[in-house]
XYZ file of N, CA and C in Angstrom:
411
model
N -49.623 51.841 -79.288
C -49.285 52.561 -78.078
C -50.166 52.104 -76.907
N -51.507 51.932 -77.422
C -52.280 51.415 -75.964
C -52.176 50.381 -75.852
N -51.720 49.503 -76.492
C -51.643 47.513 -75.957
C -50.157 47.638 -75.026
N -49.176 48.744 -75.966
C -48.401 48.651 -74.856
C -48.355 49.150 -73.313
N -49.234 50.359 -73.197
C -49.361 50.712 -72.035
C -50.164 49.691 -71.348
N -50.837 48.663 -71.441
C -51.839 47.600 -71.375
C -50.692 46.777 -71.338
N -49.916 45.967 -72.043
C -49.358 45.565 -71.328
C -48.137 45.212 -69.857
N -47.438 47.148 -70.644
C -46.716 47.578 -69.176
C -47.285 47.533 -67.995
N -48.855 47.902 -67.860
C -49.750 48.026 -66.582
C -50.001 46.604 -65.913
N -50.010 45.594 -67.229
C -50.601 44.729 -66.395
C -48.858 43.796 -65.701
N -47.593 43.975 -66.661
C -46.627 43.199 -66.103
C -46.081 44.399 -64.750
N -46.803 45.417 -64.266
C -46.745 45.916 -63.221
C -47.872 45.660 -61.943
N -48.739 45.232 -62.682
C -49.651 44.825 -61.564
C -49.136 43.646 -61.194
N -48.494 42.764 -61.750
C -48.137 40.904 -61.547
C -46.878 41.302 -60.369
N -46.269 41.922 -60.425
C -44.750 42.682 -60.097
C -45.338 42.836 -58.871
N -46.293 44.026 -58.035
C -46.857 44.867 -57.084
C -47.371 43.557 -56.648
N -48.412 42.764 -56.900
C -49.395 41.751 -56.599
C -48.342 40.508 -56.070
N -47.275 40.068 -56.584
C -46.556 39.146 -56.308
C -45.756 39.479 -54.581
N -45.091 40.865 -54.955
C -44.383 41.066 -53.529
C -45.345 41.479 -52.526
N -46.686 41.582 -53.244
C -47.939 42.021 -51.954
C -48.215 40.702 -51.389
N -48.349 39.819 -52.029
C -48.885 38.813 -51.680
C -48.518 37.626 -51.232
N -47.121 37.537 -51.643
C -46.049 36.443 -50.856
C -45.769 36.507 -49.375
N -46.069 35.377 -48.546
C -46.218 35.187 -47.518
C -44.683 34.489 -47.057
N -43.753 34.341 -47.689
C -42.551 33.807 -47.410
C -41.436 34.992 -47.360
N -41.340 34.639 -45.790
C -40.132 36.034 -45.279
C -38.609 36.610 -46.149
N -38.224 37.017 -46.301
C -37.258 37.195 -47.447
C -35.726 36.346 -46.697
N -35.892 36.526 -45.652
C -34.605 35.725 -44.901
C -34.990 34.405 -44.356
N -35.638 33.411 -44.654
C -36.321 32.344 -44.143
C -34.963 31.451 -44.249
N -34.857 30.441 -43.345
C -34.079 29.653 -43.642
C -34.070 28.836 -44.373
N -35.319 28.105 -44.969
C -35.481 27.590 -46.507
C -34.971 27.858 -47.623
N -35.019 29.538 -47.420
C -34.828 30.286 -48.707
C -33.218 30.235 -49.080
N -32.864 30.314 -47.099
C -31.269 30.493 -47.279
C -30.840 29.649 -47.812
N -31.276 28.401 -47.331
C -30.429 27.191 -47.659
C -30.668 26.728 -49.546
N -32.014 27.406 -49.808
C -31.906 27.260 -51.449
C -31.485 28.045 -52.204
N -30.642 29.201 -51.773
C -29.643 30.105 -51.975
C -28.002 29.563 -52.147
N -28.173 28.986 -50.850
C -26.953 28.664 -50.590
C -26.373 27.234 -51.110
N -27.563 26.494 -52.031
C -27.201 25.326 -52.029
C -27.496 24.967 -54.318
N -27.275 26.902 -54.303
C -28.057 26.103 -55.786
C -26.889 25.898 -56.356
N -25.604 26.146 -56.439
C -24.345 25.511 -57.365
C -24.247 24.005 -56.985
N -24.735 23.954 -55.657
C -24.713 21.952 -55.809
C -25.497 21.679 -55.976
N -27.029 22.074 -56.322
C -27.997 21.641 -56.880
C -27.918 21.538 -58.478
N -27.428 22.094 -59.150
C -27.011 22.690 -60.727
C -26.217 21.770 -60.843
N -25.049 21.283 -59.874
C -23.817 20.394 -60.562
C -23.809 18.693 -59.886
N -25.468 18.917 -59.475
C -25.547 17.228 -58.630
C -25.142 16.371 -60.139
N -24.825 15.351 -59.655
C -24.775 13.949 -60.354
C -25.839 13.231 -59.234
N -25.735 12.840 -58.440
C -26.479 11.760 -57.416
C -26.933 12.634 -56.581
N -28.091 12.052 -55.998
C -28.489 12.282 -54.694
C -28.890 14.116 -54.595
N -29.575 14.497 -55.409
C -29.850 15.822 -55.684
C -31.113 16.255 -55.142
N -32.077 15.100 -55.185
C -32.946 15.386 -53.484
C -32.853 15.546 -52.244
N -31.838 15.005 -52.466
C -31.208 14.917 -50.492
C -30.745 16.435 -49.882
N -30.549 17.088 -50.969
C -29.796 18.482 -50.835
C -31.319 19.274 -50.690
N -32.544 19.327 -51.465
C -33.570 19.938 -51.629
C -34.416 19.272 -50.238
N -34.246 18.073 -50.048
C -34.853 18.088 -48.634
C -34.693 18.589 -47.206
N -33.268 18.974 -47.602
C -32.394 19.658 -46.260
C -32.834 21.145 -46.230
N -33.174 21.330 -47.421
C -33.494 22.822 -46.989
C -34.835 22.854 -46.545
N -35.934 21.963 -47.003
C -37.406 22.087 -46.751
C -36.988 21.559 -45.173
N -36.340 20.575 -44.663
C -35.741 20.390 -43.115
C -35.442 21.662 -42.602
N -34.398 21.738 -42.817
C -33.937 23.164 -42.454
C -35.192 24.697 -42.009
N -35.534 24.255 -42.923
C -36.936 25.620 -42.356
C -37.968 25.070 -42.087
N -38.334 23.985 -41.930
C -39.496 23.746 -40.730
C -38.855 23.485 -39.693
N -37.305 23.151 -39.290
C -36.530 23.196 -38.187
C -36.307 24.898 -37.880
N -35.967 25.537 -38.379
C -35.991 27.109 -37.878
C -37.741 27.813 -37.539
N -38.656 27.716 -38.201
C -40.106 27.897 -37.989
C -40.221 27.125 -36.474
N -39.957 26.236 -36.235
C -40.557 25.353 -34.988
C -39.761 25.796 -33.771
N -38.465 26.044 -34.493
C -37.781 26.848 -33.142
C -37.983 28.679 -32.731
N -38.814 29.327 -33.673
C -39.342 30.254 -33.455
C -40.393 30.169 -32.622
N -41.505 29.268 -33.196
C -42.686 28.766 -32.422
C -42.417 28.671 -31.271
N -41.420 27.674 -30.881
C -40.910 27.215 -29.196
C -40.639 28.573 -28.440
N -39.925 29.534 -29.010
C -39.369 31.102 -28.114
C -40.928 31.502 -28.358
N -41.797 31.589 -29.097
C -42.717 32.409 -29.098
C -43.724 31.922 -27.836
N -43.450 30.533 -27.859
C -44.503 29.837 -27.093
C -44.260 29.980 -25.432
N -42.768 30.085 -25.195
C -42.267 30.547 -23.913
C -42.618 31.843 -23.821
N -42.564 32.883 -24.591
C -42.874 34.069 -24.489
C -44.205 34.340 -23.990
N -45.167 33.458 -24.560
C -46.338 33.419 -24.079
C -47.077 33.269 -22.813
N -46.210 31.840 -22.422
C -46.213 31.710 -21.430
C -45.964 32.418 -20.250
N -44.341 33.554 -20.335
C -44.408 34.411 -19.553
C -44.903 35.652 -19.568
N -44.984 36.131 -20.058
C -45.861 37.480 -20.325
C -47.161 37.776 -20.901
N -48.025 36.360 -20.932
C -49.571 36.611 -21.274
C -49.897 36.002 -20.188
N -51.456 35.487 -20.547
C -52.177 35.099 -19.125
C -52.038 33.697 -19.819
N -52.759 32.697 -18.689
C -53.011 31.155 -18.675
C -53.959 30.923 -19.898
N -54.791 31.941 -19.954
C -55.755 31.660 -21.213
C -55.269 31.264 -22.713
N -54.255 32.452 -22.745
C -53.779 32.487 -24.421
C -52.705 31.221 -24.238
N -51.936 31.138 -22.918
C -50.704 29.951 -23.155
C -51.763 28.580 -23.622
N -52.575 28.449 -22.757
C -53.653 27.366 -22.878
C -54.238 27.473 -24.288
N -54.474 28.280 -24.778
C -54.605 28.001 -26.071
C -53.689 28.342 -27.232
N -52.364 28.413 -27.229
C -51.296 28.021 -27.679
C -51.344 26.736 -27.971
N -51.407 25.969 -26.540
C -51.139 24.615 -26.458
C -51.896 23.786 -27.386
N -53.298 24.149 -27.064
C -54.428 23.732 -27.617
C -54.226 23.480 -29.457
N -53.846 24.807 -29.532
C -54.004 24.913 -31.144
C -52.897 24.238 -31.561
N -51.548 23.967 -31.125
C -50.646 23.283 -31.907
C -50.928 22.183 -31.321
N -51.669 21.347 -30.903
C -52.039 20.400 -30.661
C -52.623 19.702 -31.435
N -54.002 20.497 -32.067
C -54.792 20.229 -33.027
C -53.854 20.599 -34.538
N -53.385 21.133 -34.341
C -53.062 21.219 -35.607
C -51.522 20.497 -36.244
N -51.053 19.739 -35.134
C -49.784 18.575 -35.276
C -50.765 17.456 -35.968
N -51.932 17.424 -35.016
C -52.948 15.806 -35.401
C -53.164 15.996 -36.415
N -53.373 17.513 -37.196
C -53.812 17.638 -38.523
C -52.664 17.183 -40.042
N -51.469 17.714 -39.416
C -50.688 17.521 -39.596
C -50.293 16.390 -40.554
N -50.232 15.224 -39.120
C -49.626 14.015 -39.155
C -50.834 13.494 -40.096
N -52.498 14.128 -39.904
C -53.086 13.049 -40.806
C -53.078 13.794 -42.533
N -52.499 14.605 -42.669
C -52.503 14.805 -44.284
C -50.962 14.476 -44.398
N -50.212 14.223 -43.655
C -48.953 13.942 -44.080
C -49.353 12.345 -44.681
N -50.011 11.905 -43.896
C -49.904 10.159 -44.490
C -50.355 10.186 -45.833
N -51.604 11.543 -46.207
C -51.738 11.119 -47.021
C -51.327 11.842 -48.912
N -50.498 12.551 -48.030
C -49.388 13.220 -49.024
C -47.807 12.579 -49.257
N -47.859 11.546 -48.175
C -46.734 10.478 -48.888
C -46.786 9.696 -49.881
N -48.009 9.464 -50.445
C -48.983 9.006 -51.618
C -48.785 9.381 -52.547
N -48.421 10.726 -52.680
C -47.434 11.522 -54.232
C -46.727 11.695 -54.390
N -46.816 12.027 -55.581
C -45.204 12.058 -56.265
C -45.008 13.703 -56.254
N -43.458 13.917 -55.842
C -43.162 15.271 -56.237
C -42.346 15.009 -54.493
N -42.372 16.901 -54.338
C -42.144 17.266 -52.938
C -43.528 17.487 -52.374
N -44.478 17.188 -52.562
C -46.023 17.936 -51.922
C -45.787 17.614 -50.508
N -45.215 16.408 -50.062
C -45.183 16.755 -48.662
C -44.276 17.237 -48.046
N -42.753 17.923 -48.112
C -42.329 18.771 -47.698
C -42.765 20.030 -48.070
N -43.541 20.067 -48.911
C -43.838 21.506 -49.450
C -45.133 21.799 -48.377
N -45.533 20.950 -48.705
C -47.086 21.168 -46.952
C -46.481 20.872 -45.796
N -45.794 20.254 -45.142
C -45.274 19.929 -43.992
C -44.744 21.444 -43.602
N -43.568 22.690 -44.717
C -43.558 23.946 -44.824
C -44.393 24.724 -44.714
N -45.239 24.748 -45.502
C -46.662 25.619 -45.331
C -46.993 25.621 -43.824
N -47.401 24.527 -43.871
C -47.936 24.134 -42.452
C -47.151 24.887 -40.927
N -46.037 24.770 -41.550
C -45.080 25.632 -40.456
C -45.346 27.288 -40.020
N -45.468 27.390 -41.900
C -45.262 28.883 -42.021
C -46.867 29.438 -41.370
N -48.231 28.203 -41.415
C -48.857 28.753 -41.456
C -49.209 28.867 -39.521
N -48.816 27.595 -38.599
C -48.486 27.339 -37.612
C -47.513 28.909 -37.032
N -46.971 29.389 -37.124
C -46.119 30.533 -36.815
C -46.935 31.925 -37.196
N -47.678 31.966 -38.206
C -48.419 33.309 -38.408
C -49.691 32.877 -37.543
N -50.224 31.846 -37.026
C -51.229 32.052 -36.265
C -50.769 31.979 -34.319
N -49.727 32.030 -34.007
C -49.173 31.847 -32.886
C -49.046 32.981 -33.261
N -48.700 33.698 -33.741
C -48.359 35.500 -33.831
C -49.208 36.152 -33.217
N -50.677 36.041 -34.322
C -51.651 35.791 -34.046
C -52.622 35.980 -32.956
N -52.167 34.803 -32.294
C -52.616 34.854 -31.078
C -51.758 35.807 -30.064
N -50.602 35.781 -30.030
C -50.056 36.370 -29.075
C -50.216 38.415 -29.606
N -50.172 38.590 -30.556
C -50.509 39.806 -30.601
C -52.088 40.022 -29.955
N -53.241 39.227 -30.146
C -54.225 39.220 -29.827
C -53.994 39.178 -28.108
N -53.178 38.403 -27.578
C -53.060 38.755 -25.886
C -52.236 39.904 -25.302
N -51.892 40.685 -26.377
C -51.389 41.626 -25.802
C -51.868 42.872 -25.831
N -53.543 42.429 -26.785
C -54.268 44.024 -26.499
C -55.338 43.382 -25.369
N -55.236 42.579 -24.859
C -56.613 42.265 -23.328
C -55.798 43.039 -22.156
């Protein structure tokens, strides 16, 4: 009786801890498109990456076009300071970017659409970030 309550507790803590802790929006366009794309992923014959890269495309193309409205937003309704460092930070952090991308073309797998993603997701929670931060000065 107690290993099982021991183990019910703990496949409830993994359960609670997982949806606490996932940082990927439930409607992301990544997600959509790997929703929407798993019966042709399941029944590829050829070219079955090409389908898995469109979606890691696909949502660093929707993330960047959030960024862009967020970044206009900034621009009009904060001060010069925070737009200026908008700029700043996706600046530095494209250069960062581009230099672990070179060197994540080096492996094997998806690691670099899978970081090129991250990178998005993580690019968009710190523009948040900031702009929530200019809207309590």
């Amino acid at each position: 009786m107690k290993s099982a309550f021991s183990i019910l507790s703990l496949m409830l803590m993994t359960l609670v801890s997982c949806s606490a802790f996932s940082k990927v929006p439930s409607a992301d366009a990544y997600a959509q498109c790997m929703n929407r794309t798993k019966l042709d992923r399941l029944n590829c014959q050829a070219g079955c990456g090409m389908i898995v890269q469109q979606c890691y495309d696909e949502g660093v193309a929707d993330i960047n076009s959030q960024i862009a409205k967020l970044n206009e937003d900034i621009n009009i309704k904060n001060g010069a300071a925070c737009a200026s460092f908008v700029v700043d930070y996706l600046s530095e952090a494209a250069r960062m970017e581009v230099n672990v991308g070179k060197q994540a073309s080096n492996l094997v797998g998806w690691v670099g659409s899978e970081m090129a993603l991250n990178f998005a997701r993580q690019r968009l929670d710190n523009i948040l970030l900031i702009q929530r931060s200019c809207r309590t000065q």
